[in-house]
PDB file of C-alpha atoms in Angstrom:
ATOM      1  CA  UNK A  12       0.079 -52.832  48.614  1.00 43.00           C
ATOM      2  CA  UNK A  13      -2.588 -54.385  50.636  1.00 46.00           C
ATOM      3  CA  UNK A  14      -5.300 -50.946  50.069  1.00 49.00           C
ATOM      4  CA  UNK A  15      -8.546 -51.885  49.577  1.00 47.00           C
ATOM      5  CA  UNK A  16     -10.045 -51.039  45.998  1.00 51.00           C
ATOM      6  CA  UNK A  17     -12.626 -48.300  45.307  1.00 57.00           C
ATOM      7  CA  UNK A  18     -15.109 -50.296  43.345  1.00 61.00           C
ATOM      8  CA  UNK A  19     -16.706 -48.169  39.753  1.00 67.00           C
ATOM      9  CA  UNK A  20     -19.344 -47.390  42.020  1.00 59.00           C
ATOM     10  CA  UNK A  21     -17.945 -45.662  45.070  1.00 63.00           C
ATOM     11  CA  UNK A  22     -15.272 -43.761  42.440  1.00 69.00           C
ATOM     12  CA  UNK A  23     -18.634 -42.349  40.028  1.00 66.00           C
ATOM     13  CA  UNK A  24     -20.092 -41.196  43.940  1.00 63.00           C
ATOM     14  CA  UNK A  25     -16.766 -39.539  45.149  1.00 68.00           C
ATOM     15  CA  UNK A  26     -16.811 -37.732  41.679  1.00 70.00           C
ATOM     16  CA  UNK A  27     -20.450 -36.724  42.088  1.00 65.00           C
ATOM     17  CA  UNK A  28     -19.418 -35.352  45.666  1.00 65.00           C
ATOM     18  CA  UNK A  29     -16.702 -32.804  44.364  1.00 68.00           C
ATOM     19  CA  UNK A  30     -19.208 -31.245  41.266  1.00 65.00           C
ATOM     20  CA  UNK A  31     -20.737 -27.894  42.014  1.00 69.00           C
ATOM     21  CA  UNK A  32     -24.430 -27.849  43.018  1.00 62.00           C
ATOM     22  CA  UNK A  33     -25.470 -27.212  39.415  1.00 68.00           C
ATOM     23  CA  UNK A  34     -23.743 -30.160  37.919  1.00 67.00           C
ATOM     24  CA  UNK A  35     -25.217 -32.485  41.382  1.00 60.00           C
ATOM     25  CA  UNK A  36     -28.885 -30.565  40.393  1.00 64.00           C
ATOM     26  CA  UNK A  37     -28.041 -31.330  36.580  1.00 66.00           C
ATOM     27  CA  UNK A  38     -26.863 -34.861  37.314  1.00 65.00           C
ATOM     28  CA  UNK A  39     -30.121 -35.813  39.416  1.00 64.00           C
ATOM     29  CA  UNK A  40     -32.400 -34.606  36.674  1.00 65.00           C
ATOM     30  CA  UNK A  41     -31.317 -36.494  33.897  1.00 75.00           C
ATOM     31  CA  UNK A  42     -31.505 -39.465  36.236  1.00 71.00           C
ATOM     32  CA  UNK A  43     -35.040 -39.136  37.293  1.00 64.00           C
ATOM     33  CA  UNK A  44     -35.761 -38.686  33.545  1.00 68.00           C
ATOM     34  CA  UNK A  45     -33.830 -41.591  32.459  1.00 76.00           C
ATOM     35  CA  UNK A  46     -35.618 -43.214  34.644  1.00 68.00           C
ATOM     36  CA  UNK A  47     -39.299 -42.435  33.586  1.00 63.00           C
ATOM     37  CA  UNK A  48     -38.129 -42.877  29.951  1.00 69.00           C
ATOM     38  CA  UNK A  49     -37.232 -46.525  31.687  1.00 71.00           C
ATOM     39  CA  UNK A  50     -40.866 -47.260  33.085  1.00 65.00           C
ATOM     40  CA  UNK A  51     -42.426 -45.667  30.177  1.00 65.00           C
ATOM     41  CA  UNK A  52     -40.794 -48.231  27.728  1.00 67.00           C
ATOM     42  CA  UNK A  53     -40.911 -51.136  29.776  1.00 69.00           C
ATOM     43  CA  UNK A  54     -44.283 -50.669  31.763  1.00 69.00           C
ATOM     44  CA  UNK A  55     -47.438 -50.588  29.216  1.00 68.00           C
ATOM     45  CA  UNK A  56     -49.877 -50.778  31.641  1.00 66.00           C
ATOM     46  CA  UNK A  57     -50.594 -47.553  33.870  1.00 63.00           C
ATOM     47  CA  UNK A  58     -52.413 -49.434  36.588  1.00 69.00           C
ATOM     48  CA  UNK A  59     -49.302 -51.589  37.036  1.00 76.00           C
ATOM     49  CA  UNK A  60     -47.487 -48.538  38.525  1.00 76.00           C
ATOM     50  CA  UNK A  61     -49.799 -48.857  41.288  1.00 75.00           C
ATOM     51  CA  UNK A  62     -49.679 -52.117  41.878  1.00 81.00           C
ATOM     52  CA  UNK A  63     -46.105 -51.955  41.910  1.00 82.00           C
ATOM     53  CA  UNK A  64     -46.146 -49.235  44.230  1.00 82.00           C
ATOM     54  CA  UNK A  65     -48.129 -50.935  46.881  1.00 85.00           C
ATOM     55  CA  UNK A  66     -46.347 -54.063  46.372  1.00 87.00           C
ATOM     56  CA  UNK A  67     -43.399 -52.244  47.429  1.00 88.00           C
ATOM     57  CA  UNK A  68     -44.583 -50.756  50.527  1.00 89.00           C
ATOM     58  CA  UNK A  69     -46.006 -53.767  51.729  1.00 90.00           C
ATOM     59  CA  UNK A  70     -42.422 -55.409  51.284  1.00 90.00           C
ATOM     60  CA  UNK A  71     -41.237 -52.377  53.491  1.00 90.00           C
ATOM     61  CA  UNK A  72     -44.179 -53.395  56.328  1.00 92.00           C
ATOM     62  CA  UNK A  73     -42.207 -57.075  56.067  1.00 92.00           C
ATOM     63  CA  UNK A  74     -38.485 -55.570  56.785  1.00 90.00           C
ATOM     64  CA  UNK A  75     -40.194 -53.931  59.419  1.00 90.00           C
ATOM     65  CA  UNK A  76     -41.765 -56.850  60.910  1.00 92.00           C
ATOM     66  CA  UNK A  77     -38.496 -58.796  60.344  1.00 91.00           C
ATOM     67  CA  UNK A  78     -36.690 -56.346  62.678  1.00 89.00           C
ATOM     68  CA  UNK A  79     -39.479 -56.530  65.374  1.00 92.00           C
ATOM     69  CA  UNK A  80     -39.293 -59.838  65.493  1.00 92.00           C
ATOM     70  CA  UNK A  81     -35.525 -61.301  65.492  1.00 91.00           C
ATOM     71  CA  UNK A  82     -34.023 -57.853  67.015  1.00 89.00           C
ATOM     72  CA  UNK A  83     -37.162 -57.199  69.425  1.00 91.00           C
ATOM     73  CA  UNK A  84     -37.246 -53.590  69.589  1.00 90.00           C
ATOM     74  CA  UNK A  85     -38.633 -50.519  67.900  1.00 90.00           C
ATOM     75  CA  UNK A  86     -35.670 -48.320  68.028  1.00 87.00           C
ATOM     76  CA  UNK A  87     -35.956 -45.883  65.493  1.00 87.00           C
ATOM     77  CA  UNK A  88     -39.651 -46.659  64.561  1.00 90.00           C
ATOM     78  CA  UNK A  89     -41.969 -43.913  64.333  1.00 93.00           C
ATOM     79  CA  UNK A  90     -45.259 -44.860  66.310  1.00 94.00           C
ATOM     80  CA  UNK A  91     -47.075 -41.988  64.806  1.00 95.00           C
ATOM     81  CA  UNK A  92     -46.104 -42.627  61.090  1.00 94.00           C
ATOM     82  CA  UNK A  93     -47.408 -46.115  61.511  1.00 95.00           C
ATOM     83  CA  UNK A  94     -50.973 -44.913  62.912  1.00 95.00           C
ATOM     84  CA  UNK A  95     -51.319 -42.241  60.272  1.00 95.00           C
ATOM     85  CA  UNK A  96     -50.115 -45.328  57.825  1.00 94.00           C
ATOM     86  CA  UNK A  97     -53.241 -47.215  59.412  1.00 95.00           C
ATOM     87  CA  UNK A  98     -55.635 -44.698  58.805  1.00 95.00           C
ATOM     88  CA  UNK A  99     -55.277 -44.025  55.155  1.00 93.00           C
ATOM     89  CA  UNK A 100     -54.416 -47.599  54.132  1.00 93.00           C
ATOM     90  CA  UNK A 101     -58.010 -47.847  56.326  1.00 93.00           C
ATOM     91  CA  UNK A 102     -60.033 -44.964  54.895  1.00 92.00           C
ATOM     92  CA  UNK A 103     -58.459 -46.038  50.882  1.00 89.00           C
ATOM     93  CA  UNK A 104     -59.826 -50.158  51.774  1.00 89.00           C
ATOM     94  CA  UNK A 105     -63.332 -48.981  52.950  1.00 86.00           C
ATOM     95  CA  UNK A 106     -63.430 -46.868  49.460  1.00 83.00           C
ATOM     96  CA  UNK A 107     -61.884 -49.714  47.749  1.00 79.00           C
ATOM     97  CA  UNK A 108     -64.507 -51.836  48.439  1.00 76.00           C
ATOM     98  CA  UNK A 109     -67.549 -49.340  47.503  1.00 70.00           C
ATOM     99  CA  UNK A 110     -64.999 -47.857  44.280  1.00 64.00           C
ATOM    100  CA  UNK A 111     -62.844 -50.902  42.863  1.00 64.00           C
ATOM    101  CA  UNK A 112     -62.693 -53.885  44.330  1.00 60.00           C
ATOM    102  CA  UNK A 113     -59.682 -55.213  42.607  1.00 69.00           C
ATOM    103  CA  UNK A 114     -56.040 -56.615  43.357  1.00 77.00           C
ATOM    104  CA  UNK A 115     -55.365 -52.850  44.959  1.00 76.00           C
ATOM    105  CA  UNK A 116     -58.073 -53.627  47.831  1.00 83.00           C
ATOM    106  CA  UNK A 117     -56.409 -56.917  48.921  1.00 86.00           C
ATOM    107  CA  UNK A 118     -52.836 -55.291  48.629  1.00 86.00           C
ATOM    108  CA  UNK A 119     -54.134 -52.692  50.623  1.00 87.00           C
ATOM    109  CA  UNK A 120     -55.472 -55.412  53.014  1.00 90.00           C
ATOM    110  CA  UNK A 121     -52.272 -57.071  53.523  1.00 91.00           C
ATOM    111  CA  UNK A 122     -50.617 -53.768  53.907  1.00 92.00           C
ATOM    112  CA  UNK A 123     -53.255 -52.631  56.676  1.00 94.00           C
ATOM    113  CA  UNK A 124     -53.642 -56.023  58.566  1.00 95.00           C
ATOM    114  CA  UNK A 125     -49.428 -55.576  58.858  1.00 95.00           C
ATOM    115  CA  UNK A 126     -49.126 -51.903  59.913  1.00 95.00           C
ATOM    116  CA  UNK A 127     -51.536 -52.885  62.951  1.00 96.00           C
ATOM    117  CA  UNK A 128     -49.675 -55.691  63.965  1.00 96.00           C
ATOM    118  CA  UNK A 129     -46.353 -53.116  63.642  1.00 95.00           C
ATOM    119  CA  UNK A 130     -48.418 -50.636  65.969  1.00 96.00           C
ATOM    120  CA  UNK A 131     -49.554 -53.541  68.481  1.00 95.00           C
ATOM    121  CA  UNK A 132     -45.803 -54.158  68.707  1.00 95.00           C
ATOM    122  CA  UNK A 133     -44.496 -50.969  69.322  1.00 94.00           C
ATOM    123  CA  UNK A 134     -47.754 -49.858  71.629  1.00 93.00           C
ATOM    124  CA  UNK A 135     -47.806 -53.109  73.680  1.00 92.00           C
ATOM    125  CA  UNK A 136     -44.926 -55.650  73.407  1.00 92.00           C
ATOM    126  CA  UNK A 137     -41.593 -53.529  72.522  1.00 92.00           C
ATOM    127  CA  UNK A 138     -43.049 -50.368  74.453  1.00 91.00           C
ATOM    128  CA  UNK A 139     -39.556 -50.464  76.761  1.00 92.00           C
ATOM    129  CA  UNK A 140     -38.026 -49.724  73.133  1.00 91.00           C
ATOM    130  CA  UNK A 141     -39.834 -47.266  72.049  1.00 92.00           C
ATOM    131  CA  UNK A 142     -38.208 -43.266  71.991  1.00 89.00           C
ATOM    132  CA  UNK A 143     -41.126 -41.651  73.099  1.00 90.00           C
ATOM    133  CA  UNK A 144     -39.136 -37.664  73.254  1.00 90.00           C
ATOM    134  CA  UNK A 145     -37.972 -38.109  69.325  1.00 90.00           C
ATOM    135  CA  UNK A 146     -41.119 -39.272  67.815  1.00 92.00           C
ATOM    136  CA  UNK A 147     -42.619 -35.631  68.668  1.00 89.00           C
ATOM    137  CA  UNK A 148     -45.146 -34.614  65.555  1.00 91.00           C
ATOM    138  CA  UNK A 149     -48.668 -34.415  66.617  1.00 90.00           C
ATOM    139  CA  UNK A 150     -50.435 -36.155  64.421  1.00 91.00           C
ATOM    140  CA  UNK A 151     -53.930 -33.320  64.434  1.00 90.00           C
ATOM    141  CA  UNK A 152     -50.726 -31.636  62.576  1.00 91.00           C
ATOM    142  CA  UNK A 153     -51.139 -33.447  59.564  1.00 93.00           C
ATOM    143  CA  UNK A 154     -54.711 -34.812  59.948  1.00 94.00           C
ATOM    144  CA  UNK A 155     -56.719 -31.964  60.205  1.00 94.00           C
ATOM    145  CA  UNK A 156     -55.591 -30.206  57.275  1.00 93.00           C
ATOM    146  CA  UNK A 157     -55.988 -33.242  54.966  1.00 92.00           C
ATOM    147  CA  UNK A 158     -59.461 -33.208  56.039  1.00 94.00           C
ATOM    148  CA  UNK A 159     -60.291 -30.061  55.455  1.00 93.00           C
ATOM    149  CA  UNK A 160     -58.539 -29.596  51.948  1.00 90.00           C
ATOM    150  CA  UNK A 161     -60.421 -33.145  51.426  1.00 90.00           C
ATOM    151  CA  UNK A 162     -63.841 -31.555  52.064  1.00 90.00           C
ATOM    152  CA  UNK A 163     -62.572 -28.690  49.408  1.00 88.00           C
ATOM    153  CA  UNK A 164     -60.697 -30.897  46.541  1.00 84.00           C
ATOM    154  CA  UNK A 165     -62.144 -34.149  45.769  1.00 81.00           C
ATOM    155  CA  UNK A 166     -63.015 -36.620  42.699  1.00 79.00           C
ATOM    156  CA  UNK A 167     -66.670 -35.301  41.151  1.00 76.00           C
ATOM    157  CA  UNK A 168     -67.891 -39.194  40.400  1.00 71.00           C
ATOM    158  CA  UNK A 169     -71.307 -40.552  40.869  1.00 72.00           C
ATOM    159  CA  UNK A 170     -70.196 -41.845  44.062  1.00 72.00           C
ATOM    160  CA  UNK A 171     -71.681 -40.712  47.037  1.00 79.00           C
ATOM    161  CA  UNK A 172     -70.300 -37.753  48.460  1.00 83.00           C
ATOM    162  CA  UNK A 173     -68.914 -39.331  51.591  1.00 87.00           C
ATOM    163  CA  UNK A 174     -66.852 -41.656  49.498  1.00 85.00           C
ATOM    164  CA  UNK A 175     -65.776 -39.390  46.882  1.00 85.00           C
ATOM    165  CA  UNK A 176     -64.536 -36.921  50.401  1.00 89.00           C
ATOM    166  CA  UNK A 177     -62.623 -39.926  52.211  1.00 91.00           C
ATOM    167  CA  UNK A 178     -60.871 -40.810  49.049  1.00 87.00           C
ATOM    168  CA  UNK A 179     -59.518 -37.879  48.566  1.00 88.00           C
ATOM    169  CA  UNK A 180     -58.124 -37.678  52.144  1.00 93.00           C
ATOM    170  CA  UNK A 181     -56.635 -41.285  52.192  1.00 91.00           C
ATOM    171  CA  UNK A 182     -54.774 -39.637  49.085  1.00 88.00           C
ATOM    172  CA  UNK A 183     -53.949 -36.566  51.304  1.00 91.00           C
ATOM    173  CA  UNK A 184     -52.750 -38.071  54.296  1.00 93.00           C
ATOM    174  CA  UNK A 185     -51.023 -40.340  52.434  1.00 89.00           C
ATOM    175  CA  UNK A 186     -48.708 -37.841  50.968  1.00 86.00           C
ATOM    176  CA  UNK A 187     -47.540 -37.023  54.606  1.00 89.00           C
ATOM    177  CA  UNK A 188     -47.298 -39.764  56.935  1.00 91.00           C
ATOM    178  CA  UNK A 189     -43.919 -40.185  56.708  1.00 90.00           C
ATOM    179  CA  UNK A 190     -43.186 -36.872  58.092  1.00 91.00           C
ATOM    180  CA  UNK A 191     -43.282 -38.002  61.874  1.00 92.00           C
ATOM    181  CA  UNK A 192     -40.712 -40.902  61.052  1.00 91.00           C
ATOM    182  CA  UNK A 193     -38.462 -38.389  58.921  1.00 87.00           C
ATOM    183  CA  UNK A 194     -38.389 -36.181  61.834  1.00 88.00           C
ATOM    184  CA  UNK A 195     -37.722 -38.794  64.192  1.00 89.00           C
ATOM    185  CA  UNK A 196     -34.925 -39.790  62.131  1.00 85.00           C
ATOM    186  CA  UNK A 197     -33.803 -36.178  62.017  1.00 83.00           C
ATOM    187  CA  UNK A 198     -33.453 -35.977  65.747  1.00 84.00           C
ATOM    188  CA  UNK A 199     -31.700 -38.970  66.199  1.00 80.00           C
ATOM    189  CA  UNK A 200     -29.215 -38.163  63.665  1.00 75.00           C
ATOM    190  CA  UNK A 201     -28.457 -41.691  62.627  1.00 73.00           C
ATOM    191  CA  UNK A 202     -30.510 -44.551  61.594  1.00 77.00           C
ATOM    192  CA  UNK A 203     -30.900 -48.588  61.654  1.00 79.00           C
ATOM    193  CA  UNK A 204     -30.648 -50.526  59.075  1.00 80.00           C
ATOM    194  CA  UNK A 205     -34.090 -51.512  59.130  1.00 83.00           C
ATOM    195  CA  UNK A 206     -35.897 -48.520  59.713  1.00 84.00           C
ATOM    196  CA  UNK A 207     -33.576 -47.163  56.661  1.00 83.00           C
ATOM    197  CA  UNK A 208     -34.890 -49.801  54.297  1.00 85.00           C
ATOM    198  CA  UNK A 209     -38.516 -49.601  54.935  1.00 87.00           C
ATOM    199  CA  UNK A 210     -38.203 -45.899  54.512  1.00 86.00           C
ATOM    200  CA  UNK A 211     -36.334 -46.468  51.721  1.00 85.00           C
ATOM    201  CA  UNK A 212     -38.959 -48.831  49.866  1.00 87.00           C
ATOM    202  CA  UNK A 213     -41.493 -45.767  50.860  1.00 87.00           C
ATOM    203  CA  UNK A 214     -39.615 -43.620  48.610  1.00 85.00           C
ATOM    204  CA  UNK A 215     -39.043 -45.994  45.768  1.00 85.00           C
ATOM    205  CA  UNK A 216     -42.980 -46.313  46.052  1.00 85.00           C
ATOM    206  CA  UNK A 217     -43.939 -42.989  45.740  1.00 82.00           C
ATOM    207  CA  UNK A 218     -41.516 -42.623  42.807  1.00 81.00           C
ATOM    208  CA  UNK A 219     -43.060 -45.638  40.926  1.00 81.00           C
ATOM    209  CA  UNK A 220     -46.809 -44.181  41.643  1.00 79.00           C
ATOM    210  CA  UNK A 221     -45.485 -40.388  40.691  1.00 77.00           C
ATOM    211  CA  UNK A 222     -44.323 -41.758  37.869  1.00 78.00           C
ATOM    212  CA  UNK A 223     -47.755 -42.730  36.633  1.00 74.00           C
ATOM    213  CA  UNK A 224     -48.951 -39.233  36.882  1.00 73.00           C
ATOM    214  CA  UNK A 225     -46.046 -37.588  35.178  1.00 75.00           C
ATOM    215  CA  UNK A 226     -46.112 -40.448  32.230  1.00 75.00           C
ATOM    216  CA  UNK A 227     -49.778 -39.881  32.022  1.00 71.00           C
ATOM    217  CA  UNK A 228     -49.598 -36.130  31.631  1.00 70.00           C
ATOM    218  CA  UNK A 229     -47.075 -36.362  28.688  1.00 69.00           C
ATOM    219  CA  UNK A 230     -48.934 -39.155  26.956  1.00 68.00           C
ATOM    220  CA  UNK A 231     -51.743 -36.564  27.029  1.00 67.00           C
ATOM    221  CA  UNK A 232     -50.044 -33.579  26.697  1.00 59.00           C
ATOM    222  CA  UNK A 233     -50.951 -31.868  29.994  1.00 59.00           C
ATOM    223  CA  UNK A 234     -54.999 -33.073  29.021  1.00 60.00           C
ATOM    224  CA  UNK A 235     -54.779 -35.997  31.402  1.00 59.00           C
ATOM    225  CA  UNK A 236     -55.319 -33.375  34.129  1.00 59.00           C
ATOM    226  CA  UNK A 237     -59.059 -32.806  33.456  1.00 59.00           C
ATOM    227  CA  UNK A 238     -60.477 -36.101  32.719  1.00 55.00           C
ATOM    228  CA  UNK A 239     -60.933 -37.794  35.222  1.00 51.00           C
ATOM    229  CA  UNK A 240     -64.091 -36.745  36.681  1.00 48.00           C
ATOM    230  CA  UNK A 241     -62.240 -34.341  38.828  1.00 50.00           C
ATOM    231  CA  UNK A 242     -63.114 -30.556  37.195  1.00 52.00           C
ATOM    232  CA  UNK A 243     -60.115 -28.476  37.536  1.00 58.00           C
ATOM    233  CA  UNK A 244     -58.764 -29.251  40.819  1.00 74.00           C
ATOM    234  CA  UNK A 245     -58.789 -32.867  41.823  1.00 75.00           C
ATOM    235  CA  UNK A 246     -56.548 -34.340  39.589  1.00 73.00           C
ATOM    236  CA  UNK A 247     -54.143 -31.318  39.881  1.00 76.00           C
ATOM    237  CA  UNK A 248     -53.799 -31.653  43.432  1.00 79.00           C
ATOM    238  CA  UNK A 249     -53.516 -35.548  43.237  1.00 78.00           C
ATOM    239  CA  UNK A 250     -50.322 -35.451  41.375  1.00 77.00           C
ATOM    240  CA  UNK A 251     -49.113 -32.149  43.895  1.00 80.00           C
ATOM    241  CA  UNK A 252     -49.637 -34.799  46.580  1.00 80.00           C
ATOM    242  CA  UNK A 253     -47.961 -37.297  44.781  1.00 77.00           C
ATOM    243  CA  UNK A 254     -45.043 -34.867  43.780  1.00 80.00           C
ATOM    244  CA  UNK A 255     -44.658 -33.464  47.740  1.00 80.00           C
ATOM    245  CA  UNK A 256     -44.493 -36.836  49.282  1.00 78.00           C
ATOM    246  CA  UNK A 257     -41.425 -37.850  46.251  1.00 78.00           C
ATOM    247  CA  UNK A 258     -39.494 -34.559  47.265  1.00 79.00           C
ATOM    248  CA  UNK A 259     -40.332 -35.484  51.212  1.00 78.00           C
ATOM    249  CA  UNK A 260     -38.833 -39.107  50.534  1.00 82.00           C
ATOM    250  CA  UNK A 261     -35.896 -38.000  48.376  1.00 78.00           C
ATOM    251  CA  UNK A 262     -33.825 -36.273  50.753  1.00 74.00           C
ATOM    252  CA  UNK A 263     -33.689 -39.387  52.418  1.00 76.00           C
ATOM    253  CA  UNK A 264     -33.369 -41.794  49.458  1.00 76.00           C
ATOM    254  CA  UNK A 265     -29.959 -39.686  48.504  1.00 71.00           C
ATOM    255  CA  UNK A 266     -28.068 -40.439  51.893  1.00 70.00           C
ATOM    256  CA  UNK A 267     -29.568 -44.080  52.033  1.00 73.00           C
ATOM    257  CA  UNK A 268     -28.087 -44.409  48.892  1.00 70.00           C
ATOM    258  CA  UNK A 269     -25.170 -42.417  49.766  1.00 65.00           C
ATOM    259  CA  UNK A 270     -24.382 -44.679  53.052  1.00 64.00           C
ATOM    260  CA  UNK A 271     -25.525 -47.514  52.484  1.00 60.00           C
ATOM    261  CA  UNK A 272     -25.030 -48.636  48.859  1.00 55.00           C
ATOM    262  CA  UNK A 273     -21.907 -46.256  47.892  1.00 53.00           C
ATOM    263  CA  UNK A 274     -20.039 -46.345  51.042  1.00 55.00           C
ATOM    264  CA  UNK A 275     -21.497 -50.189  52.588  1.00 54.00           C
ATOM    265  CA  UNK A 276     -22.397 -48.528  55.637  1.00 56.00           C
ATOM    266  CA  UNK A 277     -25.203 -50.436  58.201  1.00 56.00           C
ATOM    267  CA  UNK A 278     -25.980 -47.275  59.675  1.00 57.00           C
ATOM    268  CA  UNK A 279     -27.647 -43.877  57.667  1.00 60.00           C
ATOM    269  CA  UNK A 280     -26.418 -41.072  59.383  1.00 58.00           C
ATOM    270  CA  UNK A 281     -28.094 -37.578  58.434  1.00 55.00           C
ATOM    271  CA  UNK A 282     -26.776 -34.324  58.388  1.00 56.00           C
ATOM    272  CA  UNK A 283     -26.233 -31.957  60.801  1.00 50.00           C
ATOM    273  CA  UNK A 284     -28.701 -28.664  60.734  1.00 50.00           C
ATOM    274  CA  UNK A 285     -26.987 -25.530  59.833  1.00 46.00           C
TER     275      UNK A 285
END
């Protein structure tokens, strides 16, 4: 008498816990694919996948900016995720401008004009706050390799060359700039509310812009690969990019979900390395 109640959801996540790997691997699948069937049903529109997609990570920039500015500190912020977030959302809005021109270059805007006021806060006002030691990923890391496989992969348009290039590594980059934040998180071992949601909203975007690809390839049966003015690479490595940065994100997503909405935990803690 008195015991608190196990709601439906935290008794389907306790029953999850004791399967084998196979059934957890089995489970997972179906969901994703469940989930695409979802979005393919209800969303008609490809281009809406996008929009949704940077709608959402611009909502993550705002729970960021919330926490900056009621809790004033950057505990658990990555510094180095939001500059590499600056760049691309940069490099894709000077290409936006020359390419398309549309409702993705003023979300992109938004998003931008945000992440620098994030950095300004972490560089300049909340610096005291800041965990310089765990936020230890040079950025040249990630950079310099997205250039380079930019100069060798990119979209054959009539677009000048220089655009076509810097496209391709806004789309690049993109698919790793959360790695400095994940790793911060790593090292720290346990993570804010906050700083759990935005990533959070990261992964949900990535999984709403994957989606796109993957829906696209089965409407076409695999043709949607080489028609888009990229030859037999571009679009290929595109949805790799798009894939890597889902799998980066969904390690994550499973102990948000795991902490925050099974168990009503404030706090994300991550596992221990073995």
């Amino acid at each position: 008498m008195g015991r608190k109640r196990s709601s439906p959801a935290t008794k389907l996540f306790a029953w999850v816990r004791r399967q084998s790997m196979k059934v957890k691997t089995f489970l997972a699948v179906t969901s994703v694919l469940c989930a695409l069937v979802a979005l393919k049903l209800l969303i008609k529109d490809g281009n809406h996948f996008f929009i949704a997609s940077e709608a959402v990570h611009f909502v993550g920039i705002m729970v960021l900016i919330y926490k900056l500015t009621t809790q004033k500190t950057c505990s658990g912020l990555s510094l180095k995720s939001q500059e590499l977030t600056a760049i691309f959302l940069a490099v894709r809005l000077c290409c936006s401008v020359f390419l398309e021109g549309d409702i993705h270059t003023l979300l992109d805007f938004a998003t931008l004009v945000s992440t620098l006021w994030v950095i300004y806060m972490i560089r300049f006002k909340l610096k005291s706050t800041y965990i310089a030691e765990l936020d230890n990923m040079p950025i040249y890391y990630l950079v310099v390799p997205c250039a380079i496989l930019a100069v060798i992969s990119h979209p054959y348009t009539y677009h000048a060359l220089i655009n076509r290039i810097l496209w391709a590594f806004c789309v690049y980059l993109e698919a790793v700039a959360v790695l400095p934040q994940l790793q911060m998180m790593q090292n720290a071992k346990m993570i804010e509310p906050f700083t759990a949601h935005y990533v959070f909203a990261l992964g949900v975007a990535r999984f709403l812009s994957c989606a796109h690809w993957i829906i696209q390839m089965y409407d076409t049966a695999g043709k949607y690969l080489f028609v888009v003015g990229g030859g037999y690479l571009w679009v290929p490595m595109v949805l790799l990019s798009e894939i890597v940065q889902t799998f980066i994100l969904a390690d994550f997503c499973y102990y948000y979900i795991k902490s925050v909405i099974m168990n009503g935990q404030l706090l994300v803690r991550m596992p221990l390395p073995v």
